[in-house]
Amino acid sequence: MKLTFISDTHNRHKQITLNGGDILIHSGDFTSKGYSHEVEDFIKWFDKQDYRYKIFIAGNHELTFEPRQARIDEILSALPENIIYLENSGIAIEGLNIWGSPQQPEFHNWAFNIQRGKLYEYWDKIPLDTNILITHGPVFGKLDISQNSGLPTGCSELTSYIDTIKPIIH
């Protein structure tokens, strides 16, 4: 099975050339601010990609996803059948259990920010048989240094859940 992972395209998705495959996963920040026209543009591009399944989660830049604006609900409810949006939810595809969550420790004034020490409420929902875990924010200590502050931004709570769940890919 061929899987492709992308993230943080920030409206530049049309500049990406993908080779196709079985599953394409975008782990958030596909827009700059989450405006409905940005979301619609991304969905149109995503739909044209040569993959059997296309899965995405929101990131902290999808501001109109939280709190959810009515137009975003309308767009998400009309997704093509092979495009799947995950928000603290999962799906099984060809024997793979995939779970996605946009939540992350507080980071500036963006979407899906949760106070440190409170993220366990979301991570507790991740099934133990998860094979692929999609989060927008990283675990603590792995590729989590902010370019602006030089400080780590990852989630130590998520690290302990990954150590327990042991997904094949995060």
Short mmCIF file of C-alpha atoms in Angstrom, two decimals:
data_model
loop_
_atom_site.label_atom_id
_atom_site.label_comp_id
_atom_site.label_asym_id
_atom_site.label_seq_id
_atom_site.Cartn_x
_atom_site.Cartn_y
_atom_site.Cartn_z
CA MET A 1 0.00 0.00 0.00
CA LYS A 2 1.39 3.42 -0.98
CA LEU A 3 0.74 6.26 1.45
CA THR A 4 1.68 9.92 1.02
CA PHE A 5 1.76 12.42 3.87
CA ILE A 6 1.73 16.20 3.47
CA SER A 7 1.16 19.10 5.84
CA ASP A 8 1.30 22.88 6.21
CA THR A 9 0.72 23.72 2.57
CA HIS A 10 -0.96 27.05 3.51
CA ASN A 11 -2.80 27.57 0.18
CA ARG A 12 0.25 26.45 -1.82
CA HIS A 13 -1.10 22.95 -2.51
CA LYS A 14 -1.26 23.61 -6.27
CA GLN A 15 2.53 23.94 -6.27
CA ILE A 16 2.89 20.31 -5.15
CA THR A 17 3.25 17.44 -7.59
CA LEU A 18 2.20 14.10 -6.14
CA ASN A 19 2.76 10.69 -7.74
CA GLY A 20 -0.52 9.05 -6.71
CA GLY A 21 -1.12 5.97 -4.66
CA ASP A 22 -3.56 4.44 -2.24
CA ILE A 23 -3.93 6.97 0.59
CA LEU A 24 -3.09 10.69 0.69
CA ILE A 25 -3.06 12.24 4.16
CA HIS A 26 -2.90 15.98 4.85
CA SER A 27 -2.27 16.76 8.49
CA GLY A 28 -3.54 20.31 8.62
CA ASP A 29 -2.81 23.92 7.77
CA PHE A 30 -4.01 23.63 4.20
CA THR A 31 -5.29 27.24 4.38
CA SER A 32 -3.96 30.52 5.74
CA LYS A 33 -7.01 31.43 7.86
CA GLY A 34 -9.60 28.75 7.08
CA TYR A 35 -11.80 30.98 4.95
CA SER A 36 -14.47 29.03 3.08
CA HIS A 37 -13.03 29.95 -0.33
CA GLU A 38 -9.63 28.60 0.80
CA VAL A 39 -11.23 25.38 2.02
CA GLU A 40 -13.21 24.96 -1.21
CA ASP A 41 -10.07 25.52 -3.30
CA PHE A 42 -8.18 22.91 -1.27
CA ILE A 43 -11.01 20.36 -1.54
CA LYS A 44 -11.18 20.80 -5.33
CA TRP A 45 -7.42 20.23 -5.60
CA PHE A 46 -7.48 17.34 -3.11
CA ASP A 47 -10.28 15.65 -5.06
CA LYS A 48 -8.20 15.71 -8.27
CA GLN A 49 -5.25 13.89 -6.71
CA ASP A 50 -4.69 10.34 -7.95
CA TYR A 51 -5.33 8.45 -4.71
CA ARG A 52 -8.10 6.03 -3.81
CA TYR A 53 -8.57 7.63 -0.41
CA LYS A 54 -7.83 11.17 0.72
CA ILE A 55 -7.83 11.98 4.41
CA PHE A 56 -7.30 15.33 6.10
CA ILE A 57 -7.49 17.01 9.46
CA ALA A 58 -7.58 20.70 10.29
CA GLY A 59 -4.61 22.55 11.68
CA ASN A 60 -4.23 25.62 13.81
CA HIS A 61 -4.63 27.88 10.73
CA GLU A 62 -8.12 26.54 9.97
CA LEU A 63 -9.63 29.20 12.22
CA THR A 64 -13.17 28.89 10.80
CA PHE A 65 -13.26 25.21 11.83
CA GLU A 66 -13.24 26.19 15.52
CA PRO A 67 -15.73 27.39 16.42
CA ARG A 68 -17.24 25.82 13.35
CA GLN A 69 -18.79 28.26 10.92
CA ALA A 70 -21.96 27.14 9.16
CA ARG A 71 -20.35 27.43 5.72
CA ILE A 72 -17.54 25.06 6.79
CA ASP A 73 -20.11 22.51 8.02
CA GLU A 74 -21.82 22.78 4.65
CA ILE A 75 -18.55 22.16 2.78
CA LEU A 76 -17.60 19.21 5.00
CA SER A 77 -21.02 17.61 4.65
CA ALA A 78 -20.69 17.70 0.85
CA LEU A 79 -17.25 16.07 0.58
CA PRO A 80 -16.79 13.56 -2.24
CA GLU A 81 -17.10 9.97 -1.03
CA ASN A 82 -13.36 9.23 -1.11
CA ILE A 83 -12.39 12.36 0.87
CA ILE A 84 -12.52 11.90 4.63
CA TYR A 85 -12.27 14.64 7.25
CA LEU A 86 -11.23 13.46 10.71
CA GLU A 87 -11.67 15.51 13.86
CA ASN A 88 -11.08 13.42 16.96
CA SER A 89 -12.42 10.51 14.99
CA GLY A 90 -11.22 7.56 12.99
CA ILE A 91 -11.83 5.29 10.06
CA ALA A 92 -10.73 1.81 9.02
CA ILE A 93 -9.43 1.50 5.47
CA GLU A 94 -8.24 -1.82 4.09
CA GLY A 95 -7.26 -3.10 7.52
CA LEU A 96 -5.62 0.12 8.70
CA ASN A 97 -7.15 1.95 11.65
CA ILE A 98 -6.60 5.66 11.16
CA TRP A 99 -7.31 8.33 13.78
CA GLY A 100 -7.02 12.10 13.36
CA SER A 101 -7.05 15.05 15.75
CA PRO A 102 -6.30 18.74 15.17
CA GLN A 103 -5.91 19.51 18.89
CA GLN A 104 -2.57 20.81 20.13
CA PRO A 105 -1.07 22.59 23.13
CA GLU A 106 -1.77 26.32 23.20
CA PHE A 107 0.23 28.07 20.51
CA HIS A 108 -0.41 31.78 19.99
CA ASN A 109 -4.06 32.61 19.26
CA TRP A 110 -4.78 29.88 16.70
CA ALA A 111 -7.46 27.21 16.36
CA PHE A 112 -7.68 23.93 18.28
CA ASN A 113 -5.51 25.22 21.13
CA ILE A 114 -5.94 23.32 24.37
CA GLN A 115 -4.30 24.22 27.66
CA ARG A 116 -1.35 21.98 28.50
CA GLY A 117 -2.41 19.35 31.00
CA LYS A 118 -5.91 19.12 29.47
CA LEU A 119 -5.11 17.34 26.21
CA TYR A 120 -5.59 13.91 27.79
CA GLU A 121 -9.34 14.49 27.27
CA TYR A 122 -8.69 14.20 23.52
CA TRP A 123 -5.88 11.64 23.57
CA ASP A 124 -8.01 9.30 25.75
CA LYS A 125 -10.31 8.91 22.73
CA ILE A 126 -7.59 7.43 20.52
CA PRO A 127 -8.29 3.70 20.12
CA LEU A 128 -5.51 1.38 21.25
CA ASP A 129 -5.59 -0.41 17.87
CA THR A 130 -4.74 2.76 15.92
CA ASN A 131 -2.23 2.06 13.15
CA ILE A 132 -1.91 5.57 11.74
CA LEU A 133 -2.25 8.56 14.06
CA ILE A 134 -2.63 11.96 12.41
CA THR A 135 -2.13 15.05 14.56
CA HIS A 136 -1.29 18.57 13.53
CA GLY A 137 0.93 19.27 16.51
CA PRO A 138 4.04 17.21 17.18
CA VAL A 139 5.02 15.25 20.25
CA PHE A 140 7.36 16.97 22.70
CA GLY A 141 11.00 16.83 21.70
CA LYS A 142 10.60 15.68 18.07
CA LEU A 143 10.74 18.35 15.39
CA ASP A 144 8.82 20.71 17.68
CA ILE A 145 11.13 23.73 17.91
CA SER A 146 9.34 26.94 16.95
CA GLN A 147 11.20 28.96 14.33
CA ASN A 148 10.01 32.15 16.00
CA SER A 149 10.87 31.46 19.63
CA GLY A 150 13.38 28.61 19.42
CA LEU A 151 11.33 26.83 22.10
CA PRO A 152 9.74 23.37 21.94
CA THR A 153 5.99 23.41 21.21
CA GLY A 154 5.23 19.69 21.20
CA CYS A 155 2.88 17.82 23.49
CA SER A 156 4.38 15.64 26.23
CA GLU A 157 0.94 14.13 26.92
CA LEU A 158 0.76 12.95 23.31
CA THR A 159 4.20 11.38 23.68
CA SER A 160 2.97 9.13 26.48
CA TYR A 161 -0.11 8.08 24.47
CA ILE A 162 2.03 7.21 21.46
CA ASP A 163 4.29 5.14 23.72
CA THR A 164 1.17 3.21 24.83
CA ILE A 165 -0.65 2.92 21.51
CA LYS A 166 2.44 2.35 19.39
CA PRO A 167 0.97 3.34 16.04
CA ILE A 168 2.87 2.22 12.96
CA ILE A 169 3.00 5.83 11.79
CA HIS A 170 2.46 9.16 13.52
#
